Short mmCIF file of C-alpha atoms and ligand atoms in Angstrom, two decimals:
data_model
loop_
_atom_site.label_atom_id
_atom_site.label_comp_id
_atom_site.label_asym_id
_atom_site.label_seq_id
_atom_site.Cartn_x
_atom_site.Cartn_y
_atom_site.Cartn_z
CA MET A 227 57.16 154.92 37.03
CA GLY A 228 55.29 155.82 40.19
CA TYR A 229 56.82 156.31 43.59
CA ALA A 230 55.74 154.93 46.94
CA ASP A 231 57.64 155.59 50.16
CA PRO A 232 59.15 152.20 51.06
CA ARG A 233 59.17 153.26 54.72
CA ASP A 234 55.41 153.46 54.84
CA ALA A 235 53.81 150.64 56.87
CA GLY A 236 50.86 150.43 54.46
CA TYR A 237 53.21 150.09 51.52
CA ILE A 238 55.18 147.29 53.20
CA ALA A 239 51.97 145.45 54.13
CA SER A 240 50.77 145.56 50.53
CA ALA A 241 54.17 144.44 49.25
CA ASN A 242 54.06 141.50 51.68
CA GLN A 243 50.58 140.39 50.81
CA PRO A 244 51.40 138.31 47.71
CA HIS A 245 54.16 136.43 49.60
CA ALA A 246 52.26 135.70 52.80
CA ALA A 247 50.73 132.33 51.89
CA ALA A 248 53.99 130.86 50.56
CA LEU A 249 55.85 132.03 53.63
CA ALA A 250 53.29 130.42 55.95
CA THR A 251 53.71 127.09 54.11
CA ASP A 252 57.51 127.25 54.09
CA TYR A 253 57.69 128.30 57.71
CA ALA A 254 55.41 125.46 58.83
CA HIS A 255 57.48 122.98 56.85
CA LEU A 256 60.78 124.16 58.34
CA GLY A 257 59.13 124.27 61.78
CA ALA A 258 58.22 120.58 61.48
CA GLN A 259 61.75 119.69 60.38
CA LEU A 260 63.31 121.55 63.27
CA GLU A 261 60.86 120.08 65.73
CA ARG A 262 62.18 116.63 64.83
CA ARG A 263 65.57 117.94 65.90
CA GLY A 264 64.13 119.22 69.17
CA ILE A 265 64.23 122.90 68.16
CA ARG A 266 61.29 125.26 68.50
CA ILE A 267 61.26 127.43 65.41
CA ASP A 268 59.51 130.34 67.11
CA ASP A 269 62.33 130.64 69.65
CA VAL A 270 64.85 130.93 66.81
CA THR A 271 62.68 133.45 65.00
CA ARG A 272 62.36 135.57 68.13
CA ALA A 273 66.14 135.59 68.63
CA VAL A 274 66.73 136.49 64.99
CA ALA A 275 64.15 139.28 65.18
CA SER A 276 66.07 140.82 68.06
CA PHE A 277 69.40 140.76 66.19
CA LYS A 278 70.59 144.26 65.31
CA VAL A 279 73.40 145.63 63.21
CA ALA A 280 74.45 149.26 62.69
CA ILE A 281 74.65 150.78 59.22
CA PRO A 282 77.86 152.64 58.40
CA SER A 283 76.88 156.12 57.22
CA TRP A 284 79.61 155.91 54.57
CA GLY A 285 78.12 152.71 53.19
CA VAL A 286 75.05 154.36 51.65
CA GLY A 287 77.18 156.23 49.12
CA THR A 288 78.84 154.39 46.24
CA GLY A 289 82.37 153.37 47.13
CA GLY A 290 85.28 152.92 44.81
CA THR A 291 88.80 151.72 44.40
CA ARG A 292 91.94 153.72 43.82
CA PHE A 293 91.25 153.26 40.11
CA GLY A 294 87.93 154.99 40.13
CA ARG A 295 84.44 155.40 41.38
CA PHE A 296 81.20 154.99 39.47
CA PRO A 297 78.50 156.84 41.39
CA GLY A 298 74.92 155.69 41.01
CA PRO A 299 71.90 157.97 40.74
CA GLY A 300 70.52 159.83 43.74
CA GLU A 301 73.38 159.33 46.16
CA PRO A 302 72.94 161.06 49.52
CA ARG A 303 74.78 164.37 49.58
CA ASN A 304 75.01 164.92 53.31
CA VAL A 305 74.48 163.14 56.59
CA PHE A 306 70.76 163.98 56.74
CA GLU A 307 70.18 162.34 53.38
CA LYS A 308 72.27 159.39 54.50
CA LEU A 309 69.85 158.98 57.41
CA GLU A 310 66.92 158.88 55.00
CA ASP A 311 68.50 155.93 53.18
CA CYS A 312 69.36 154.22 56.46
CA ALA A 313 65.71 154.50 57.45
CA VAL A 314 64.71 152.68 54.26
CA ILE A 315 67.11 149.87 55.11
CA HIS A 316 65.76 149.63 58.63
CA ARG A 317 62.08 149.76 57.72
CA LEU A 318 62.44 147.04 55.10
CA THR A 319 64.69 144.71 57.12
CA GLY A 320 63.75 145.57 60.72
CA ALA A 321 67.39 144.84 61.59
CA THR A 322 69.27 148.12 61.43
CA PRO A 323 68.00 150.63 64.00
CA THR A 324 71.31 152.48 64.38
CA VAL A 325 73.81 154.35 62.26
CA SER A 326 77.55 154.58 62.80
CA LEU A 327 78.96 157.98 61.82
CA HIS A 328 82.38 158.91 60.48
CA ILE A 329 83.83 162.24 61.51
CA PRO A 330 84.51 164.57 59.74
CA TRP A 331 82.72 163.00 56.76
CA ASP A 332 79.44 163.39 58.64
CA ARG A 333 80.13 166.65 60.38
CA THR A 334 77.20 169.03 60.81
CA ASP A 335 76.90 172.15 62.89
CA ASP A 336 73.71 170.93 64.55
CA TRP A 337 74.11 167.53 66.22
CA GLN A 338 70.86 168.02 68.10
CA ALA A 339 68.91 168.43 64.86
CA LEU A 340 70.57 165.29 63.51
CA ARG A 341 69.66 163.35 66.63
CA GLU A 342 66.05 164.53 66.34
CA ARG A 343 65.83 163.65 62.66
CA GLY A 344 67.22 160.22 63.50
CA ALA A 345 64.62 159.75 66.23
CA ALA A 346 61.83 160.81 63.85
CA LEU A 347 63.04 158.17 61.39
CA GLY A 348 63.31 155.55 64.13
CA LEU A 349 67.12 155.61 64.13
CA GLY A 350 69.70 155.96 66.88
CA PHE A 351 73.47 156.36 66.74
CA ASP A 352 76.02 153.63 67.22
CA ALA A 353 79.80 154.01 67.59
CA MET A 354 81.45 157.19 66.36
CA ASN A 355 84.38 156.65 63.98
CA SER A 356 87.26 159.10 64.03
CA ASN A 357 89.03 159.78 60.78
CA THR A 358 92.71 160.66 61.04
CA PHE A 359 93.72 158.72 57.94
CA GLN A 360 93.36 161.59 55.52
CA ASP A 361 93.80 165.35 55.64
CA GLN A 362 90.81 167.65 55.78
CA ALA A 363 90.62 171.05 54.11
CA ASP A 364 90.67 173.04 57.35
CA GLN A 365 93.35 170.98 59.05
CA LYS A 366 96.57 172.63 60.31
CA LEU A 367 98.97 169.69 60.35
CA SER A 368 99.17 166.81 57.91
CA TYR A 369 98.67 163.11 58.66
CA ARG A 370 100.87 162.14 55.73
CA TYR A 371 103.31 160.42 58.08
CA GLY A 372 100.81 159.33 60.68
CA SER A 373 98.36 160.65 63.23
CA LEU A 374 98.19 159.18 66.74
CA THR A 375 101.68 157.71 66.29
CA HIS A 376 103.31 160.56 64.38
CA THR A 377 106.86 161.37 65.40
CA ASP A 378 105.83 164.98 66.00
CA GLY A 379 103.93 165.51 69.24
CA THR A 380 101.93 168.43 67.85
CA VAL A 381 100.46 166.19 65.13
CA ARG A 382 99.63 163.56 67.74
CA ALA A 383 97.95 166.24 69.84
CA GLN A 384 95.82 167.32 66.87
CA ALA A 385 94.75 163.71 66.29
CA VAL A 386 93.93 163.25 69.99
CA ALA A 387 91.88 166.46 69.95
CA HIS A 388 89.96 165.19 66.91
CA ASN A 389 89.09 161.96 68.71
CA ILE A 390 87.90 163.93 71.72
CA ASP A 391 85.74 166.04 69.37
CA CYS A 392 84.20 162.80 68.10
CA ILE A 393 83.35 161.82 71.67
CA GLU A 394 81.70 165.20 72.20
CA ALA A 395 79.64 164.85 69.02
CA GLY A 396 78.72 161.32 70.04
CA LYS A 397 77.53 162.52 73.44
CA ALA A 398 75.17 164.94 71.73
CA LEU A 399 73.85 162.11 69.54
CA GLY A 400 73.40 159.52 72.27
CA SER A 401 76.22 157.29 71.04
CA LYS A 402 78.09 155.18 73.58
CA ALA A 403 81.30 154.22 71.82
CA LEU A 404 84.25 155.51 69.86
CA THR A 405 85.94 153.35 67.23
CA VAL A 406 89.56 154.20 66.60
CA TRP A 407 91.12 152.93 63.43
CA ILE A 408 94.35 154.50 62.25
CA GLY A 409 96.16 153.94 59.00
CA ASP A 410 99.47 154.80 60.69
CA GLY A 411 102.47 152.69 59.90
CA ALA A 412 105.36 152.38 57.52
CA ASN A 413 105.66 151.75 53.82
CA PHE A 414 109.36 150.91 54.01
CA PRO A 415 111.49 148.92 56.41
CA GLY A 416 113.48 151.43 58.37
CA GLN A 417 110.92 154.20 57.86
CA SER A 418 109.64 153.90 61.39
CA ASN A 419 110.85 152.56 64.70
CA LEU A 420 108.32 149.76 65.23
CA ALA A 421 108.67 149.71 69.01
CA ARG A 422 108.53 153.48 69.53
CA ALA A 423 105.51 153.86 67.23
CA PHE A 424 103.47 151.51 69.43
CA GLU A 425 104.54 153.41 72.54
CA ARG A 426 103.44 156.66 70.97
CA TYR A 427 100.13 155.00 70.12
CA LEU A 428 99.58 154.01 73.72
CA ASP A 429 100.48 157.45 74.97
CA ALA A 430 98.04 159.15 72.58
CA THR A 431 95.18 156.70 73.09
CA ARG A 432 95.53 157.06 76.88
CA GLN A 433 94.60 160.70 76.46
CA ILE A 434 91.56 159.77 74.38
CA TYR A 435 90.62 157.07 76.84
CA ALA A 436 90.74 159.62 79.67
CA ALA A 437 88.09 161.68 77.86
CA LEU A 438 85.60 158.77 77.60
CA PRO A 439 82.40 159.18 79.62
CA ALA A 440 81.88 156.50 82.28
CA ASP A 441 79.34 154.54 80.22
CA TRP A 442 81.31 154.62 76.96
CA ARG A 443 83.50 152.01 75.34
CA MET A 444 86.46 152.51 73.09
CA PHE A 445 86.88 150.06 70.21
CA ILE A 446 90.37 149.52 68.88
CA GLU A 447 90.26 148.32 65.29
CA HIS A 448 93.21 146.47 63.82
CA LYS A 449 93.99 146.12 60.13
CA MET A 450 96.81 144.12 58.65
CA TYR A 451 97.82 146.63 55.99
CA GLU A 452 96.72 149.50 53.78
CA PRO A 453 97.49 152.34 53.56
CA ALA A 454 100.70 151.35 55.35
CA PHE A 455 101.95 148.53 53.16
CA TYR A 456 104.95 147.37 55.16
CA ALA A 457 103.97 147.63 58.83
CA THR A 458 100.80 149.00 60.36
CA VAL A 459 101.04 150.03 64.02
CA ILE A 460 97.84 148.21 65.05
CA GLN A 461 98.05 145.45 62.52
CA ASP A 462 96.58 142.47 64.32
CA TRP A 463 94.48 141.34 67.26
CA GLY A 464 97.62 140.87 69.36
CA SER A 465 98.53 144.55 69.14
CA SER A 466 94.89 145.49 69.60
CA LEU A 467 94.53 143.32 72.70
CA MET A 468 97.76 144.62 74.20
CA ALA A 469 96.55 148.16 73.69
CA ALA A 470 93.10 147.43 75.15
CA GLN A 471 94.64 145.80 78.20
CA ALA A 472 97.07 148.66 78.68
CA LEU A 473 94.33 151.28 78.43
CA GLY A 474 91.78 149.88 80.86
CA PRO A 475 88.38 148.23 81.23
CA LYS A 476 86.55 150.50 78.79
CA ALA A 477 88.86 149.58 75.91
CA PHE A 478 87.93 146.67 73.64
CA CYS A 479 89.05 145.08 70.40
CA LEU A 480 87.02 145.47 67.24
CA VAL A 481 87.23 142.75 64.63
CA ASP A 482 86.75 143.91 61.06
CA LEU A 483 86.40 140.66 59.15
CA GLY A 484 88.22 142.04 56.13
CA HIS A 485 91.34 143.09 58.00
CA HIS A 486 93.18 139.80 58.12
CA ALA A 487 95.39 137.81 55.84
CA PRO A 488 93.49 135.36 53.62
CA ASN A 489 92.75 132.08 55.42
CA VAL A 490 93.31 133.48 58.91
CA ASN A 491 91.08 131.69 61.39
CA ILE A 492 88.95 134.64 62.46
CA GLU A 493 86.55 132.57 64.53
CA MET A 494 89.45 131.55 66.73
CA ILE A 495 90.41 135.17 67.22
CA VAL A 496 86.83 135.79 68.27
CA ALA A 497 86.97 132.94 70.79
CA ARG A 498 90.21 134.31 72.26
CA LEU A 499 88.86 137.83 72.58
CA VAL A 500 85.72 136.50 74.27
CA HIS A 501 87.97 134.67 76.70
CA ALA A 502 89.95 137.84 77.39
CA GLN A 503 86.64 139.72 77.86
CA ARG A 504 87.78 142.23 75.29
CA LEU A 505 85.58 141.53 72.28
CA GLY A 506 84.11 144.96 71.63
CA GLY A 507 82.41 144.32 68.35
CA PHE A 508 82.58 143.75 64.64
CA HIS A 509 82.81 145.45 61.34
CA PHE A 510 81.13 142.88 59.16
CA ASN A 511 82.04 142.51 55.52
CA ASP A 512 83.65 139.87 53.34
CA SER A 513 86.83 139.62 51.34
CA LYS A 514 88.55 137.37 48.85
CA TYR A 515 92.09 138.67 48.45
CA GLY A 516 93.37 141.90 49.96
CA ASP A 517 90.07 143.71 49.72
CA ASP A 518 88.31 144.46 52.98
CA ASP A 519 84.87 145.68 52.08
CA LEU A 520 82.85 143.19 50.03
CA ASP A 521 79.29 142.40 51.07
CA ALA A 522 78.97 140.31 54.24
CA GLY A 523 78.37 136.67 53.43
CA SER A 524 78.96 137.12 49.71
CA ILE A 525 82.24 135.20 49.44
CA GLU A 526 82.66 132.99 52.47
CA PRO A 527 79.31 132.38 54.15
CA PHE A 528 80.70 129.35 55.99
CA ARG A 529 83.29 131.50 57.70
CA LEU A 530 80.61 133.96 58.71
CA PHE A 531 78.64 131.07 60.17
CA LEU A 532 81.69 129.92 62.13
CA VAL A 533 82.10 133.40 63.58
CA PHE A 534 78.46 133.39 64.64
CA ASN A 535 78.93 129.93 66.04
CA GLU A 536 81.45 131.40 68.48
CA LEU A 537 79.08 134.22 69.31
CA VAL A 538 76.25 131.82 70.07
CA GLU A 539 78.63 129.72 72.18
CA ALA A 540 79.56 132.82 74.17
CA GLU A 541 75.93 133.88 74.48
CA LEU A 542 74.83 130.47 75.77
CA ALA A 543 77.81 130.24 78.11
CA LYS A 544 76.89 133.70 79.44
CA ALA A 545 80.49 134.71 78.94
CA PRO A 546 81.27 137.57 81.32
CA GLY A 547 81.29 141.02 79.77
CA PHE A 548 80.03 139.66 76.45
CA SER A 549 78.15 142.36 74.58
CA PRO A 550 79.65 142.85 71.12
CA ALA A 551 78.55 145.74 68.93
CA HIS A 552 77.51 144.73 65.42
CA MET A 553 78.32 147.09 62.60
CA LEU A 554 78.59 146.66 58.86
CA ASP A 555 81.62 148.20 57.16
CA GLN A 556 81.47 147.74 53.42
CA SER A 557 82.11 149.53 50.16
CA HIS A 558 79.49 149.11 47.48
CA ASN A 559 81.18 149.84 44.21
CA VAL A 560 78.92 148.15 41.66
CA THR A 561 75.59 147.62 43.45
CA ASP A 562 72.92 149.91 44.82
CA PRO A 563 74.25 150.48 48.37
CA ILE A 564 70.77 150.21 49.90
CA GLU A 565 70.30 146.77 48.36
CA SER A 566 73.74 145.60 49.44
CA LEU A 567 73.24 146.81 53.00
CA MET A 568 69.83 145.15 53.25
CA THR A 569 71.05 141.83 51.96
CA SER A 570 74.17 142.00 54.13
CA ALA A 571 72.15 142.61 57.29
CA ILE A 572 70.04 139.59 56.31
CA GLU A 573 73.14 137.45 55.72
CA LEU A 574 74.24 138.20 59.27
CA GLN A 575 70.85 137.09 60.55
CA ARG A 576 71.14 133.99 58.42
CA ALA A 577 74.49 133.09 59.97
CA TYR A 578 73.04 133.77 63.42
CA ALA A 579 70.00 131.55 62.78
CA GLN A 580 72.18 128.76 61.38
CA ALA A 581 74.36 128.92 64.49
CA LEU A 582 71.32 128.95 66.77
CA ILE A 583 69.96 125.69 65.34
CA VAL A 584 73.16 123.73 65.83
CA ASP A 585 72.45 120.81 68.17
CA ARG A 586 74.85 121.92 70.91
CA ALA A 587 74.25 118.99 73.22
CA ALA A 588 75.06 116.54 70.44
CA LEU A 589 78.05 118.59 69.39
CA ARG A 590 79.45 118.52 72.91
CA ASP A 591 78.94 114.78 73.19
CA HIS A 592 80.74 114.19 69.90
CA GLN A 593 83.56 116.49 70.97
CA SER A 594 83.96 114.70 74.32
CA ALA A 595 83.90 111.32 72.63
CA ASN A 596 86.36 112.52 70.00
CA ASP A 597 83.96 111.51 67.28
CA VAL A 598 85.49 113.92 64.84
CA LEU A 599 83.31 113.14 61.87
CA MET A 600 80.02 113.46 63.75
CA ALA A 601 81.18 116.65 65.48
CA ALA A 602 81.96 118.24 62.13
CA GLN A 603 78.68 116.99 60.63
CA THR A 604 76.65 118.22 63.58
CA LEU A 605 78.10 121.69 63.29
CA LYS A 606 77.70 121.78 59.54
CA ARG A 607 74.09 120.72 59.70
CA GLY A 608 73.25 124.16 61.05
CA PHE A 609 74.96 125.74 58.08
CA THR A 610 73.31 123.56 55.47
CA THR A 611 69.78 124.15 56.74
CA ASP A 612 67.92 126.74 54.69
CA VAL A 613 66.69 129.16 57.35
CA THR A 614 65.24 131.66 54.86
CA PRO A 615 61.65 131.27 56.16
CA ILE A 616 62.85 132.10 59.69
CA LEU A 617 64.47 135.30 58.46
CA ALA A 618 61.36 136.35 56.55
CA GLN A 619 59.10 135.54 59.49
CA ALA A 620 61.38 137.54 61.83
CA ARG A 621 61.00 140.52 59.50
CA VAL A 622 57.23 140.14 59.39
CA SER A 623 57.16 140.18 63.19
CA ARG A 624 58.90 143.57 63.01
CA GLY A 625 56.57 145.01 60.38
CA ALA A 626 59.34 144.72 57.78
CA ALA A 627 59.31 143.24 54.30
CA ILE A 628 59.18 139.57 53.38
CA ASP A 629 61.27 140.39 50.29
CA PRO A 630 63.10 143.66 51.06
CA VAL A 631 64.92 144.01 47.74
CA ALA A 632 61.76 143.44 45.68
CA ALA A 633 59.77 145.86 47.84
CA TYR A 634 62.53 148.44 47.56
CA ARG A 635 62.78 148.12 43.79
CA ALA A 636 59.04 148.30 43.30
CA SER A 637 58.82 151.48 45.39
CA GLY A 638 60.89 153.49 42.91
CA TYR A 639 62.90 154.99 45.80
CA ARG A 640 66.20 155.18 43.92
CA ALA A 641 64.69 156.95 40.93
CA GLU A 642 62.93 159.34 43.28
CA CYS A 643 66.28 160.11 44.95
CA GLY A 644 67.73 160.71 41.50
CA ARG A 645 65.08 163.39 41.04
CA LYS A 646 65.29 164.84 44.55
CA ARG A 647 69.07 164.86 44.84
CA PRO A 648 70.42 166.45 41.72
CA GLY A 649 73.85 167.96 41.41
CA LYS A 650 77.33 166.92 42.19
CA GLN A 651 77.54 163.29 43.07
CA SER A 652 80.56 163.13 45.29
CA LEU A 653 80.52 162.33 48.95
CA GLY A 654 83.20 162.96 51.50
CA GLY A 655 84.98 159.67 51.90
CA GLY A 656 83.78 156.73 49.95
CA ILE A 657 85.98 153.85 50.94
CA VAL A 658 88.87 153.30 48.61
C1 RM4 B 735 89.15 151.17 57.15
C2 RM4 B 735 88.52 150.62 58.40
C3 RM4 B 735 87.63 151.58 59.10
C4 RM4 B 735 86.76 152.35 58.15
C5 RM4 B 735 87.57 152.93 57.03
C6 RM4 B 735 86.71 153.71 56.06
O1 RM4 B 735 89.67 150.14 56.36
O2 RM4 B 735 87.79 149.46 58.08
O3 RM4 B 735 86.80 150.92 60.02
O4 RM4 B 735 86.18 153.36 58.89
O5 RM4 B 735 88.24 151.89 56.36
MN1 MN B 736 86.36 148.73 59.57
MN1 MN B 737 88.43 148.34 56.29
#
C-alpha cells in the first residue's frame, strides 16, 4: 500500500473532494431546518470551528489495564514522535492545536527544540502535568506512601521540587498552566490521618503555587479513587474547591469526567464551579463503571451534552472569569489512538454544537412558567438534532478533513509509522 502524508493540504483536499457535494446538500438541508427555529447555521459552524481541545501526549500511545497492554504497530517512542501523531490529529480535525505534556514521561533535554518542532507542526503546548504517582528510575525517595501529602517532609519537598521543574519546563515551551493530580491517599481505614493529610497537601501546594508565573494557572484535579482505594486526599470537587480557594486566585478546579462515582451529576458540579469562578478546565473522557478513560462521548453522549449545556450557559451569561481549558484524557487500549483522539475531539464539538442550538429563550420561558415537560423537550431537541454537517463544514473551513478517519486510513500513516518506528514498543506511562 502506498503512503501519503495525511498532514499535507493537497492530500486533505483530494480526500475531501468525493464528499463535497453530499456535504453541501446536507448542510443546506440542516441550515433550512435550523432557520425555521430561528438559528443561523453559519454562526453555529463558526463557533464550532473555533472550539479547541488539547491532546494528551500520553494518549497517542496504546494504553492498558493492570492486566495487560496490547501495543499497536508504530507507536511513538518519544515525545517528538508523539508530536508527529498529534499533528496528524490536528491537521485532519482542525480542533487540536495544543498538546498537554506529562513529566517525566515526556522529559527531553532540549525543551527549546521541542517547542520549535511543535511550532513547525502547527502545535503549541497546553497545561503541564506533573507525575508524582509513580517512582522514576533516577528518583531518590519513593512515592509508595504518597507524594505531596507524604508523612515525611523530605518526600513532600521532592514532590514540590518536581512540580516546580514542570513549571520551568512549561515556561520554556510557552505553556500557561500546571495540572496537579496526585494519587495520594489511603488503602486502609486507619492508614492515614484524613485531616492531617489534607493540611499537608495545602502546605505543599502553597509552595508550588508560589512558584507560578503571574500569567499561569494551577489546575487541581480530583479523583474519587485509584490508586488509593479507601480514601484519596483530593477525592472530590469539594476538596478541590477548598484547596483552590485556600491557595489563591490562580488556583482552579479541573474536572476529569471519569473521576466521579457512576451517576454523579457532573453538569451540576460544573455549574457550581462556574458560580465559584473556579472552573479551570476539563479532562474529557467517558466511563461506564470505575474506569476513567474511555473515549469521550462513547458511553454517555447525553451527559456530555449536558456538560456543554452548562458551558454554553456560562458563555452566554458572560460568567466572570470563565475560561475553561479543554483537554482530552483517555486511554486507548483496543483502538488506534489517533482514530480515537480524532473522533473524541469531534464528539466534543458535537456536544458543543448541540448545546449551541438549544432554543434558550424558549427554555427560559418554560422554566419560568414551570412547564416541566416543554422545558425538558426544548433542551433535548438540541441533543436529538443531527449536527454532523455542521461539524464537517467547520472542519472544511479550517482546511481539515470532511471524514478524518477515512482520510487517515487511506493515507497509510499507521503502516508507515510501523516501518519508521521499529523496535521496542513500550512507552513511559500508558495509563493503567
Ligand atoms: C489520572 C488522572 C491524570 C492523568 C493520569 C495519567 O487518572 O486522570 O489526569 O494524568 O491518570
Ligand atoms: Mn485526568
Ligand atoms: Mn484519570
